[in-house]
Amino acid sequence: MEAVERRRVIVRGVVQGVGFRPYVYTRATGLGLAGHVTNTPEGVVAEVEGAPAAVSAFCERLAADAPPLAVVDAVDHHEVPVSGGAGFTIVASRSGGPARTLVSPDVATCADCLAELADPADRRHRHPFITCTHCGPRFTIVTGVPYDRAHTTMARFPMCPDCAREYADPADRRFHAQPVACPACGPRLRLLAGTPLREPAGADPVAEARRLLADGAILAVKGLGGYHLACDAAHAGAVAELRRRKARGDKPFALMAREPADIEHLVHLGPAERDLLTGPVRPIVLLRRRPGAGVRELVADAVAPGSPDLGVMLPYTPVHHLLLGLPGDPPGPRLLVMTSGNLSGEPIVTDDTEALDRLARLADAWLTHDRPIHVPCDDSVVRVCDGEALTLRRSRGHAPLPLTLPLSVPATLAAGGDLKNAFCLGEGHKAWLSAHIGDMDDLATQYAFERAEQQLESITGVAPGLLAVDRHPGYRSARLVRGRAGGRPVLGVQHHHAHIASALAEHGFDGTHRVIGVAFDGTGYGDDGAVWGGEVLLADYTGYTRFAHLAYVPLPGGDAAVHRPYRMALSHLRAAGLGWDPDLPCTAACPPEELRLLRRQLERNLHCVPTSSMGRLFDAVSSLAGVCHHAGYEAQAAIELEAAALTASGSGSGTGSGGGGVMADAGPDYAFALRPPAPGGREAPLAADPAPVLAAVVRDVRAGLPPGVVAARFHAAVAGLVGRLAVLARERHGLETVALTGGVFANTVLSSACARLLSERGFTVLRHHRVPPNDGGLALGQLMVAACAPQHPQQGEGHVPGGTRQSA
């Protein structure tokens, strides 16, 4: 009698909702094995029985040959008693026990489904919800684990006999595809328009929506993770009206194109950008504009005024493909504006009733459907820097995939910041960054934070016993988490320390040695109560030394200085001992009465918090050079200064893969002065004084140099400062690794210049790729710092020890 062996196999990772059970079924039956496979909260669990050689072959390449969307973290197997029996089955999923499986992100419609969508002979021809094992909604429809139809928002749609037959057929692409449906049994798309709102009688919803878009209407379009507001990108009136209704200022809109060929004459498309556009994630990709004629024919000026980039994504749902037109469809808009369905500052709308209410003043019509969205999820945003992806918003297509941590951490919740909020859950060697939440100054966003945190805890099984927050006393994210602590320890983490720790965690640093952390951003609460933001810290996870910082200047009026960059320019000029001469653009931009009051405010130091912010210095130079005097959205002045630098460098002929090779020489006058510690103050950090740089900017502006030349020289000066400080830190402390982090390093011109200069001087350079350098990545660093703190407070509020050392 032949030997028989039975093994129990547990597969952990992203193995539910990606066709793993059908894959196991096919593999087992192909090897002649008996047994079963099921989903559990722990992962996919199988038992296989048969000839020892066949059982061994089944186990050996189970991970290597897994379906393309699967991410296998571990395969564990052990021998169990032989039970006999024949055949292999997929059995009902088991609930109960802690969740340890990983839910798949939403995935763009695959090529096979698109072919069926366009095939008149296919029963899913033009079906707006076509999907299969390899594509479609996942994270945004999950209500619980294990991942089965009963635990998704598709539970309300019983399968028709045809869909049920495909679902049960191991040879079918839709074998155990949980969102499977067809026109007979699936969700229903409908268009609502007019006053009062109604469905146009007898009209095809998509055809009518395309007609409305072509006529200049603004549509609310229900997507995977929320509603978009859409209009024809070439219709100047529609774009301007959408901008007015949404109170968006000059913040750029994102575009959706049917295929790369529709945009390659508008933007630079290198191989990296093309791969990002066409991959399964389908993020918004920021692409450098091409200077050229014909642009206005497809993209109205108001789509992205003053921006060097166009943010473009390709369709990722069947509805998107239908809106942009299938082969043979009547002509329609070639490019659509696709922006989040909300008022600026509010969270994205997901609920249908809420959409009719909250978007009533924004949309002319609603293209909606009856499949609920359980988890809000904004579009991800990415750009390319020096040929590699630089994530600016990690959301749809990435969440809730975990990041692997270099150290094991206790169950921890990190709250993140108040701008671009994303929180983070971690336990063991895994960290889950949430989808993009938004800016926390709105009550609806705070409610969205609470809901998202509860949902992520439910699908990860993480029950945090340790909480981490930003040290800023006014942060709403911190207040929210403290209010729900329930006696759990809450650790305050310094903002820029968290940024550096985030970069270290992304690059797998175990914390055994310090790095030179360069954290440049707009604002972060400092240990001395000042607004930090131009920081060089010698840091590991357990603490930091403030080695150097941008010299303090007054921040006159707080947010007023942020929204009116000319105020920062005038503050910097005064600190540098330079006059407010009327021929300077920043002086001319300031109304006379405001100028008088600002002078008095600075003289008396009224409402003038000291700041070392590099972001505010970029604002100041932007105004001083005549580029931007009023900021209608975050970092507008800095973004437009980067755009000006690109015009001077001639990078418009580049590949679009970052800012490499575009920097002008700053010249000897564009150099920061380094102030050594005062006598007897050896523990004080170095201060980088921008006064010489500002004097050079004033000279060049008066000489009539183009703003782009001034901008390019300033960027080079900042890169030069980073290089000088890194060399000094190496000479004094023997450190060889530099981490570049903070929102200022979303600027690819600066990031590329710094990385090139540091590499030439022998440093190892860490830059963000998968985690945003801005506050969207802050929570990952908070989690690592809190988890590695030498000791945790037993309850209430604490600060991470070792976080206040200062020494040059």
PDB file of N, CA and C in Angstrom, residues 41 97-103 139 142-145 374-375 400 411-415 423-427 432-435 449-467 481 484-485 488:
ATOM      1  N   PRO A  41      -9.845  34.125  10.013  1.00  0.00           N
ATOM      2  CA  PRO A  41      -9.234  35.400  10.392  1.00  0.00           C
ATOM      3  C   PRO A  41      -7.715  35.342  10.440  1.00  0.00           C
ATOM      4  N   GLY A  97     -11.980  34.400  16.581  1.00  0.00           N
ATOM      5  CA  GLY A  97     -10.543  34.486  16.800  1.00  0.00           C
ATOM      6  C   GLY A  97     -10.014  35.818  16.316  1.00  0.00           C
ATOM      7  N   PRO A  98      -8.787  36.139  16.686  1.00  0.00           N
ATOM      8  CA  PRO A  98      -8.207  37.424  16.298  1.00  0.00           C
ATOM      9  C   PRO A  98      -7.935  37.489  14.805  1.00  0.00           C
ATOM     10  N   ALA A  99      -8.181  38.664  14.215  1.00  0.00           N
ATOM     11  CA  ALA A  99      -7.913  38.862  12.792  1.00  0.00           C
ATOM     12  C   ALA A  99      -6.413  38.974  12.569  1.00  0.00           C
ATOM     13  N   ARG A 100      -5.881  38.151  11.710  1.00  0.00           N
ATOM     14  CA  ARG A 100      -4.463  38.218  11.394  1.00  0.00           C
ATOM     15  C   ARG A 100      -4.208  38.133   9.901  1.00  0.00           C
ATOM     16  N   THR A 101      -5.283  38.040   9.115  1.00  0.00           N
ATOM     17  CA  THR A 101      -5.097  38.060   7.680  1.00  0.00           C
ATOM     18  C   THR A 101      -5.004  39.498   7.204  1.00  0.00           C
ATOM     19  N   LEU A 102      -4.604  39.696   5.959  1.00  0.00           N
ATOM     20  CA  LEU A 102      -4.442  41.037   5.406  1.00  0.00           C
ATOM     21  C   LEU A 102      -5.426  41.215   4.266  1.00  0.00           C
ATOM     22  N   VAL A 103      -6.182  42.301   4.310  1.00  0.00           N
ATOM     23  CA  VAL A 103      -7.170  42.590   3.278  1.00  0.00           C
ATOM     24  C   VAL A 103      -6.478  43.260   2.100  1.00  0.00           C
ATOM     25  N   PHE A 139     -10.907  46.548  -0.352  1.00  0.00           N
ATOM     26  CA  PHE A 139     -10.853  47.231   0.936  1.00  0.00           C
ATOM     27  C   PHE A 139     -12.082  48.087   1.193  1.00  0.00           C
ATOM     28  N   VAL A 142     -15.185  45.961   2.279  1.00  0.00           N
ATOM     29  CA  VAL A 142     -15.047  44.964   3.342  1.00  0.00           C
ATOM     30  C   VAL A 142     -15.699  45.466   4.627  1.00  0.00           C
ATOM     31  N   THR A 143     -16.565  44.640   5.192  1.00  0.00           N
ATOM     32  CA  THR A 143     -17.198  44.963   6.468  1.00  0.00           C
ATOM     33  C   THR A 143     -16.660  44.112   7.611  1.00  0.00           C
ATOM     34  N   GLY A 144     -15.908  43.055   7.289  1.00  0.00           N
ATOM     35  CA  GLY A 144     -15.322  42.193   8.311  1.00  0.00           C
ATOM     36  C   GLY A 144     -14.445  41.149   7.673  1.00  0.00           C
ATOM     37  N   VAL A 145     -13.799  40.346   8.487  1.00  0.00           N
ATOM     38  CA  VAL A 145     -12.979  39.248   7.996  1.00  0.00           C
ATOM     39  C   VAL A 145     -13.473  37.964   8.657  1.00  0.00           C
ATOM     40  N   HIS A 374     -18.135  51.097   2.166  1.00  0.00           N
ATOM     41  CA  HIS A 374     -17.996  50.940   3.621  1.00  0.00           C
ATOM     42  C   HIS A 374     -16.816  51.731   4.170  1.00  0.00           C
ATOM     43  N   VAL A 375     -15.756  51.849   3.376  1.00  0.00           N
ATOM     44  CA  VAL A 375     -14.534  52.514   3.835  1.00  0.00           C
ATOM     45  C   VAL A 375     -14.182  53.651   2.880  1.00  0.00           C
ATOM     46  N   PRO A 400      -5.264  48.738   2.645  1.00  0.00           N
ATOM     47  CA  PRO A 400      -4.593  48.663   3.949  1.00  0.00           C
ATOM     48  C   PRO A 400      -3.359  47.769   3.961  1.00  0.00           C
ATOM     49  N   ALA A 411       1.449  46.554  20.464  1.00  0.00           N
ATOM     50  CA  ALA A 411       0.234  47.051  19.800  1.00  0.00           C
ATOM     51  C   ALA A 411       0.083  48.544  20.086  1.00  0.00           C
ATOM     52  N   THR A 412       0.191  49.340  19.033  1.00  0.00           N
ATOM     53  CA  THR A 412       0.298  50.797  19.178  1.00  0.00           C
ATOM     54  C   THR A 412      -0.572  51.502  18.157  1.00  0.00           C
ATOM     55  N   LEU A 413      -1.173  52.610  18.565  1.00  0.00           N
ATOM     56  CA  LEU A 413      -1.864  53.536  17.660  1.00  0.00           C
ATOM     57  C   LEU A 413      -1.114  54.856  17.676  1.00  0.00           C
ATOM     58  N   ALA A 414      -0.717  55.331  16.498  1.00  0.00           N
ATOM     59  CA  ALA A 414      -0.100  56.648  16.353  1.00  0.00           C
ATOM     60  C   ALA A 414      -1.065  57.540  15.610  1.00  0.00           C
ATOM     61  N   ALA A 415      -1.311  58.741  16.142  1.00  0.00           N
ATOM     62  CA  ALA A 415      -2.394  59.597  15.662  1.00  0.00           C
ATOM     63  C   ALA A 415      -2.057  60.367  14.397  1.00  0.00           C
ATOM     64  N   PHE A 423      -3.391  58.016  10.224  1.00  0.00           N
ATOM     65  CA  PHE A 423      -2.912  57.417  11.461  1.00  0.00           C
ATOM     66  C   PHE A 423      -2.232  56.083  11.156  1.00  0.00           C
ATOM     67  N   CYS A 424      -1.696  55.441  12.178  1.00  0.00           N
ATOM     68  CA  CYS A 424      -0.966  54.200  11.952  1.00  0.00           C
ATOM     69  C   CYS A 424      -1.212  53.244  13.113  1.00  0.00           C
ATOM     70  N   LEU A 425      -1.530  52.010  12.784  1.00  0.00           N
ATOM     71  CA  LEU A 425      -1.596  50.923  13.752  1.00  0.00           C
ATOM     72  C   LEU A 425      -0.401  50.014  13.538  1.00  0.00           C
ATOM     73  N   GLY A 426       0.173  49.523  14.625  1.00  0.00           N
ATOM     74  CA  GLY A 426       1.301  48.623  14.496  1.00  0.00           C
ATOM     75  C   GLY A 426       1.307  47.574  15.575  1.00  0.00           C
ATOM     76  N   GLU A 427       1.825  46.401  15.219  1.00  0.00           N
ATOM     77  CA  GLU A 427       2.047  45.336  16.187  1.00  0.00           C
ATOM     78  C   GLU A 427       3.006  44.338  15.567  1.00  0.00           C
ATOM     79  N   TRP A 432       0.277  49.385   9.839  1.00  0.00           N
ATOM     80  CA  TRP A 432      -0.783  49.698   8.876  1.00  0.00           C
ATOM     81  C   TRP A 432      -1.029  51.198   8.888  1.00  0.00           C
ATOM     82  N   LEU A 433      -0.602  51.886   7.847  1.00  0.00           N
ATOM     83  CA  LEU A 433      -0.981  53.286   7.678  1.00  0.00           C
ATOM     84  C   LEU A 433      -2.399  53.337   7.137  1.00  0.00           C
ATOM     85  N   SER A 434      -3.203  54.206   7.703  1.00  0.00           N
ATOM     86  CA  SER A 434      -4.574  54.344   7.218  1.00  0.00           C
ATOM     87  C   SER A 434      -4.584  54.987   5.844  1.00  0.00           C
ATOM     88  N   ALA A 435      -5.731  54.907   5.204  1.00  0.00           N
ATOM     89  CA  ALA A 435      -5.948  55.730   4.021  1.00  0.00           C
ATOM     90  C   ALA A 435      -5.920  57.206   4.444  1.00  0.00           C
ATOM     91  N   PHE A 449     -11.939  60.093  11.098  1.00  0.00           N
ATOM     92  CA  PHE A 449     -10.774  59.503  11.767  1.00  0.00           C
ATOM     93  C   PHE A 449     -11.229  58.385  12.708  1.00  0.00           C
ATOM     94  N   GLU A 450     -12.217  58.673  13.534  1.00  0.00           N
ATOM     95  CA  GLU A 450     -12.681  57.682  14.510  1.00  0.00           C
ATOM     96  C   GLU A 450     -13.226  56.444  13.817  1.00  0.00           C
ATOM     97  N   ARG A 451     -14.024  56.631  12.790  1.00  0.00           N
ATOM     98  CA  ARG A 451     -14.590  55.490  12.056  1.00  0.00           C
ATOM     99  C   ARG A 451     -13.494  54.665  11.396  1.00  0.00           C
ATOM    100  N   ALA A 452     -12.535  55.354  10.754  1.00  0.00           N
ATOM    101  CA  ALA A 452     -11.468  54.636  10.059  1.00  0.00           C
ATOM    102  C   ALA A 452     -10.601  53.859  11.033  1.00  0.00           C
ATOM    103  N   GLU A 453     -10.369  54.442  12.205  1.00  0.00           N
ATOM    104  CA  GLU A 453      -9.537  53.752  13.195  1.00  0.00           C
ATOM    105  C   GLU A 453     -10.235  52.488  13.695  1.00  0.00           C
ATOM    106  N   GLN A 454     -11.526  52.580  13.980  1.00  0.00           N
ATOM    107  CA  GLN A 454     -12.267  51.409  14.426  1.00  0.00           C
ATOM    108  C   GLN A 454     -12.290  50.325  13.354  1.00  0.00           C
ATOM    109  N   GLN A 455     -12.465  50.736  12.092  1.00  0.00           N
ATOM    110  CA  GLN A 455     -12.521  49.764  11.011  1.00  0.00           C
ATOM    111  C   GLN A 455     -11.173  49.083  10.809  1.00  0.00           C
ATOM    112  N   LEU A 456     -10.080  49.856  10.866  1.00  0.00           N
ATOM    113  CA  LEU A 456      -8.764  49.261  10.657  1.00  0.00           C
ATOM    114  C   LEU A 456      -8.396  48.332  11.810  1.00  0.00           C
ATOM    115  N   GLU A 457      -8.778  48.702  13.021  1.00  0.00           N
ATOM    116  CA  GLU A 457      -8.548  47.795  14.147  1.00  0.00           C
ATOM    117  C   GLU A 457      -9.306  46.483  13.933  1.00  0.00           C
ATOM    118  N   SER A 458     -10.526  46.571  13.401  1.00  0.00           N
ATOM    119  CA  SER A 458     -11.348  45.365  13.250  1.00  0.00           C
ATOM    120  C   SER A 458     -10.767  44.402  12.228  1.00  0.00           C
ATOM    121  N   ILE A 459     -10.148  44.907  11.164  1.00  0.00           N
ATOM    122  CA  ILE A 459      -9.641  43.991  10.137  1.00  0.00           C
ATOM    123  C   ILE A 459      -8.188  43.597  10.364  1.00  0.00           C
ATOM    124  N   THR A 460      -7.483  44.308  11.248  1.00  0.00           N
ATOM    125  CA  THR A 460      -6.100  43.925  11.551  1.00  0.00           C
ATOM    126  C   THR A 460      -5.992  43.138  12.847  1.00  0.00           C
ATOM    127  N   GLY A 461      -6.973  43.271  13.717  1.00  0.00           N
ATOM    128  CA  GLY A 461      -6.901  42.613  15.008  1.00  0.00           C
ATOM    129  C   GLY A 461      -5.990  43.296  16.003  1.00  0.00           C
ATOM    130  N   VAL A 462      -5.497  44.483  15.677  1.00  0.00           N
ATOM    131  CA  VAL A 462      -4.619  45.216  16.590  1.00  0.00           C
ATOM    132  C   VAL A 462      -5.473  45.933  17.630  1.00  0.00           C
ATOM    133  N   ALA A 463      -5.205  45.646  18.896  1.00  0.00           N
ATOM    134  CA  ALA A 463      -5.876  46.332  20.006  1.00  0.00           C
ATOM    135  C   ALA A 463      -4.828  47.165  20.725  1.00  0.00           C
ATOM    136  N   PRO A 464      -4.661  48.424  20.341  1.00  0.00           N
ATOM    137  CA  PRO A 464      -3.517  49.200  20.836  1.00  0.00           C
ATOM    138  C   PRO A 464      -3.558  49.426  22.344  1.00  0.00           C
ATOM    139  N   GLY A 465      -2.430  49.127  22.986  1.00  0.00           N
ATOM    140  CA  GLY A 465      -2.284  49.420  24.401  1.00  0.00           C
ATOM    141  C   GLY A 465      -1.389  50.610  24.651  1.00  0.00           C
ATOM    142  N   LEU A 466      -0.774  51.122  23.588  1.00  0.00           N
ATOM    143  CA  LEU A 466       0.127  52.276  23.652  1.00  0.00           C
ATOM    144  C   LEU A 466      -0.317  53.272  22.595  1.00  0.00           C
ATOM    145  N   LEU A 467      -0.371  54.556  22.934  1.00  0.00           N
ATOM    146  CA  LEU A 467      -0.831  55.598  22.032  1.00  0.00           C
ATOM    147  C   LEU A 467       0.272  56.632  21.854  1.00  0.00           C
ATOM    148  N   VAL A 481      -7.200  61.455  20.388  1.00  0.00           N
ATOM    149  CA  VAL A 481      -6.659  60.194  20.893  1.00  0.00           C
ATOM    150  C   VAL A 481      -6.535  60.235  22.413  1.00  0.00           C
ATOM    151  N   ARG A 484      -9.686  59.430  24.232  1.00  0.00           N
ATOM    152  CA  ARG A 484     -10.151  58.045  24.167  1.00  0.00           C
ATOM    153  C   ARG A 484      -9.127  57.085  24.754  1.00  0.00           C
ATOM    154  N   ALA A 485      -8.157  57.624  25.492  1.00  0.00           N
ATOM    155  CA  ALA A 485      -7.063  56.787  25.991  1.00  0.00           C
ATOM    156  C   ALA A 485      -7.549  55.753  26.998  1.00  0.00           C
ATOM    157  N   ARG A 488      -4.779  54.205  29.013  1.00  0.00           N
ATOM    158  CA  ARG A 488      -3.604  53.715  28.286  1.00  0.00           C
ATOM    159  C   ARG A 488      -2.547  54.808  28.226  1.00  0.00           C
TER     160      ARG A 488
END
